[in-house]
Coordinates of C-alpha atoms in Angstrom, one line a residue:
M232 CA -5.8 -19.5 6.1
D233 CA -3.9 -18.9 3.3
G234 CA -1.6 -15.9 3.0
E235 CA -3.8 -14.0 1.3
R236 CA -7.1 -14.3 3.2
L237 CA -4.6 -13.5 5.9
A238 CA -3.2 -10.3 4.5
R239 CA -7.1 -9.2 4.0
L240 CA -7.7 -9.6 7.4
E241 CA -4.8 -7.6 8.3
L242 CA -5.3 -4.6 6.3
V243 CA -8.8 -4.5 7.5
R244 CA -7.2 -4.6 11.4
Q245 CA -4.6 -2.0 10.4
L246 CA -6.8 0.3 9.2
D247 CA -8.9 0.1 12.7
R248 CA -5.5 0.7 14.4
V249 CA -5.0 3.5 12.2
L250 CA -8.0 5.4 13.4
L251 CA -7.5 4.8 17.1
A252 CA -3.9 5.7 17.1
T253 CA -4.1 8.7 15.2
D254 CA -6.9 9.6 17.5
E255 CA -4.4 9.1 20.7
A256 CA -1.5 10.6 18.7
Q257 CA -3.0 13.5 17.2
G258 CA -6.2 14.5 19.6
L259 CA -7.0 14.6 23.0
G260 CA -10.8 13.0 23.3
V261 CA -13.0 14.4 26.7
L262 CA -15.8 13.5 27.7
A263 CA -17.3 16.0 30.4
R264 CA -19.8 15.0 32.9
Q265 CA -22.0 16.9 35.5
K266 CA -20.6 16.2 38.8
K267 CA -23.5 15.8 40.6
T268 CA -25.6 14.2 38.0
G269 CA -23.3 12.7 35.9
R270 CA -24.8 14.1 32.9
I271 CA -22.6 14.7 29.6
V272 CA -21.9 18.4 28.9
T273 CA -22.1 19.4 25.4
S274 CA -22.1 23.0 25.9
L275 CA -18.2 23.7 26.5
A276 CA -15.5 26.0 24.1
K277 CA -12.6 25.8 23.5
D278 CA -11.3 28.2 26.3
D279 CA -12.9 26.1 28.9
F280 CA -9.8 24.1 28.2
T281 CA -6.3 24.4 30.1
I282 CA -3.8 21.6 29.4
F283 CA -0.5 20.9 30.8
E284 CA 2.4 19.1 29.5
D285 CA 5.2 18.3 31.8
G286 CA 3.9 21.0 33.7
V287 CA 4.1 23.5 30.6
Q288 CA 0.7 24.6 30.1
Q289 CA -0.5 23.7 25.8
T290 CA -2.3 25.9 23.3
V291 CA -5.2 24.7 22.1
S292 CA -4.8 24.7 17.9
Y293 CA -8.1 23.2 17.2
F294 CA -11.4 22.6 19.1
S295 CA -14.0 20.5 17.8
Q296 CA -17.0 18.0 18.9
E297 CA -16.7 16.3 16.0
R298 CA -13.8 13.3 14.9
L299 CA -11.0 15.1 12.9
P300 CA -10.9 14.2 9.2
L301 CA -8.2 11.8 8.2
S302 CA -5.3 11.9 5.5
I303 CA -3.7 8.4 4.3
V304 CA -0.9 7.9 2.3
L305 CA -1.0 4.2 1.0
L306 CA 2.1 3.5 -0.3
V307 CA 2.5 0.2 -1.9
G308 CA 5.7 -2.0 -2.7
R309 CA 6.4 -2.7 -6.4
A310 CA 9.7 -4.5 -6.4
R311 CA 10.7 -8.8 -6.7
C312 CA 8.9 -11.5 -6.9
I313 CA 6.0 -11.5 -4.3
N314 CA 3.2 -9.4 -4.9
A315 CA 2.2 -7.5 -2.5
F316 CA -0.7 -6.2 -3.8
N317 CA -2.6 -8.3 -6.0
D318 CA -6.6 -8.4 -7.4
R319 CA -7.5 -9.6 -4.2
I320 CA -5.6 -7.6 -2.0
R321 CA -6.8 -4.4 -4.3
A322 CA -10.2 -5.5 -3.3
A323 CA -9.8 -5.9 0.2
T324 CA -7.7 -2.0 0.4
I325 CA -11.1 -0.8 -1.4
K326 CA -13.3 -2.3 1.1
A327 CA -11.2 -1.3 4.0
F328 CA -11.0 2.5 2.7
G329 CA -14.8 2.2 2.3
D330 CA -15.4 2.9 6.3
L331 CA -13.9 6.0 6.1
K332 CA -15.8 9.3 6.6
P333 CA -16.4 11.6 3.5
E334 CA -14.2 14.4 5.1
D335 CA -11.4 11.7 5.1
E336 CA -8.6 11.6 1.9
V337 CA -6.6 9.6 0.5
A338 CA -3.4 9.7 -1.7
I339 CA -1.6 6.6 -3.0
M340 CA 2.0 6.5 -4.0
T341 CA 3.9 3.1 -5.1
F342 CA 8.1 2.5 -4.3
S343 CA 10.2 -0.5 -6.4
N344 CA 13.2 1.7 -7.5
K345 CA 11.8 4.7 -7.7
V346 CA 8.9 6.4 -5.6
A347 CA 6.1 7.6 -7.4
L348 CA 2.7 9.3 -6.6
A349 CA 0.0 7.7 -8.6
Q350 CA -3.1 9.8 -6.8
P351 CA -3.0 13.0 -4.6
F352 CA -5.1 13.2 -1.9
T353 CA -8.6 13.1 -3.1
R354 CA -11.9 12.5 -0.9
D355 CA -13.7 10.6 -3.5
S356 CA -14.2 7.0 -3.3
Q357 CA -15.0 5.7 -6.8
L358 CA -11.4 7.4 -7.6
I359 CA -9.4 6.2 -4.9
A360 CA -11.0 2.5 -6.4
D361 CA -10.3 3.0 -9.7
K362 CA -6.6 3.9 -8.8
V363 CA -6.4 1.0 -6.2
M364 CA -7.2 -1.3 -9.3
A365 CA -4.8 0.7 -12.0
I366 CA -1.6 0.9 -9.7
E367 CA 1.3 -0.2 -12.1
R368 CA 2.3 -4.2 -12.7
Q369 CA 5.5 -5.1 -9.9
H370 CA 8.3 -4.7 -11.2
H371 CA 10.5 -8.5 -10.6
T372 CA 14.1 -7.1 -11.1
E373 CA 13.8 -3.7 -9.2
Q374 CA 14.9 -3.1 -5.5
H375 CA 13.4 -2.3 -2.5
Y376 CA 13.5 1.5 -1.7
S377 CA 11.4 1.0 1.1
K378 CA 13.3 3.9 3.1
A379 CA 13.0 6.3 0.5
G380 CA 9.2 5.4 0.0
I381 CA 8.4 6.2 3.8
Y382 CA 10.7 9.5 3.3
E383 CA 8.7 11.2 0.1
A384 CA 5.2 9.6 1.7
A385 CA 5.9 11.7 5.0
N386 CA 7.2 14.7 3.0
Y387 CA 4.0 14.7 0.8
M388 CA 1.8 14.8 4.0
S389 CA 2.7 18.4 3.8
K390 CA 0.1 18.5 1.2
P391 CA -3.5 17.1 2.7
A392 CA -6.6 19.2 2.5
N393 CA -6.9 18.7 6.2
P394 CA -4.2 20.7 7.3
A395 CA -5.6 20.1 10.9
G396 CA -6.6 16.9 10.7
R397 CA -5.0 13.6 11.4
R398 CA -2.6 11.4 9.5
A399 CA -0.7 8.2 8.6
I400 CA 0.8 6.3 6.3
I401 CA 0.0 2.5 5.6
V402 CA 2.7 0.6 3.8
L403 CA 1.7 -2.6 2.0
T404 CA 4.9 -4.8 1.5
S405 CA 6.4 -8.3 0.8
L406 CA 9.8 -7.3 2.5
E407 CA 10.5 -9.5 5.2
A408 CA 14.3 -8.2 5.8
S409 CA 15.7 -5.4 6.5
I410 CA 16.8 -5.1 3.1
D411 CA 16.9 -1.6 1.3
F412 CA 18.7 0.0 -1.4
S413 CA 17.6 3.5 -1.1
R414 CA 19.7 6.4 -0.6
I415 CA 17.7 7.6 2.2
S416 CA 18.8 6.8 6.0
E417 CA 16.9 5.5 8.4
K418 CA 17.6 8.5 10.0
N419 CA 16.7 10.8 7.4
A420 CA 13.3 8.7 7.5
L421 CA 12.3 9.0 10.7
E422 CA 12.9 12.9 10.7
A423 CA 10.5 13.4 8.1
V424 CA 8.0 11.1 10.0
L425 CA 8.1 12.4 12.9
E426 CA 7.8 16.2 11.6
S427 CA 5.1 15.4 9.1
G428 CA 2.8 14.5 12.4
A429 CA 1.7 11.1 10.8
I430 CA 1.8 7.4 12.4
V431 CA 3.4 4.7 10.2
S432 CA 1.7 1.0 10.2
G433 CA 2.6 -1.7 7.9
V434 CA 1.4 -4.7 6.3
L435 CA 3.4 -7.8 5.3
V436 CA 2.0 -9.7 2.7
K437 CA 3.0 -13.3 2.1
T438 CA 1.7 -14.2 -1.0
V439 CA 3.6 -15.4 -4.5
G440 CA 2.3 -14.5 -8.0
A441 CA 2.4 -11.8 -10.0
R442 CA -0.9 -9.4 -11.0

């Protein structure tokens, strides 16, 4: 199986992991059943729950019987000789995002020597597909500013239309070694991610050839 096919499969797996991980990280799922009959209880309200963490009572800030909406920032590396986002990877991205719910949203950012916002948060699936196909060509002479990319993506998470929803940053890159030329420290990037409430998931693309 070639590197591009593996990358396409990994992209779908990562999106599945993002959906699962954001459920675990940003929400507490509860299935309540009647003690005697085992039947599922559907009439519970927010005030019916009391949550403790390490012995300290927590505030229930959001209660719903539906899955929380998801906000994704797709962060795409555009530097150096290995193309992390050729046409086949773009098509796989569009297919993976096709499984999102209507209330979910996607923003697209790129990074090389600079970090750029290619598409603000949107729920428009056709616009997302169009922007994925229109992402800039790779820059063969530029360096990876991956820490800056993650830092800016995390900061952009303050602007989702789903303020109470789940948040994730998916990074598409061809960079294997820990080489980074940005001026953002690992500490600052990590702090930005923690403050954003997002999880970060990476897809390493091993395929040669420009778009």
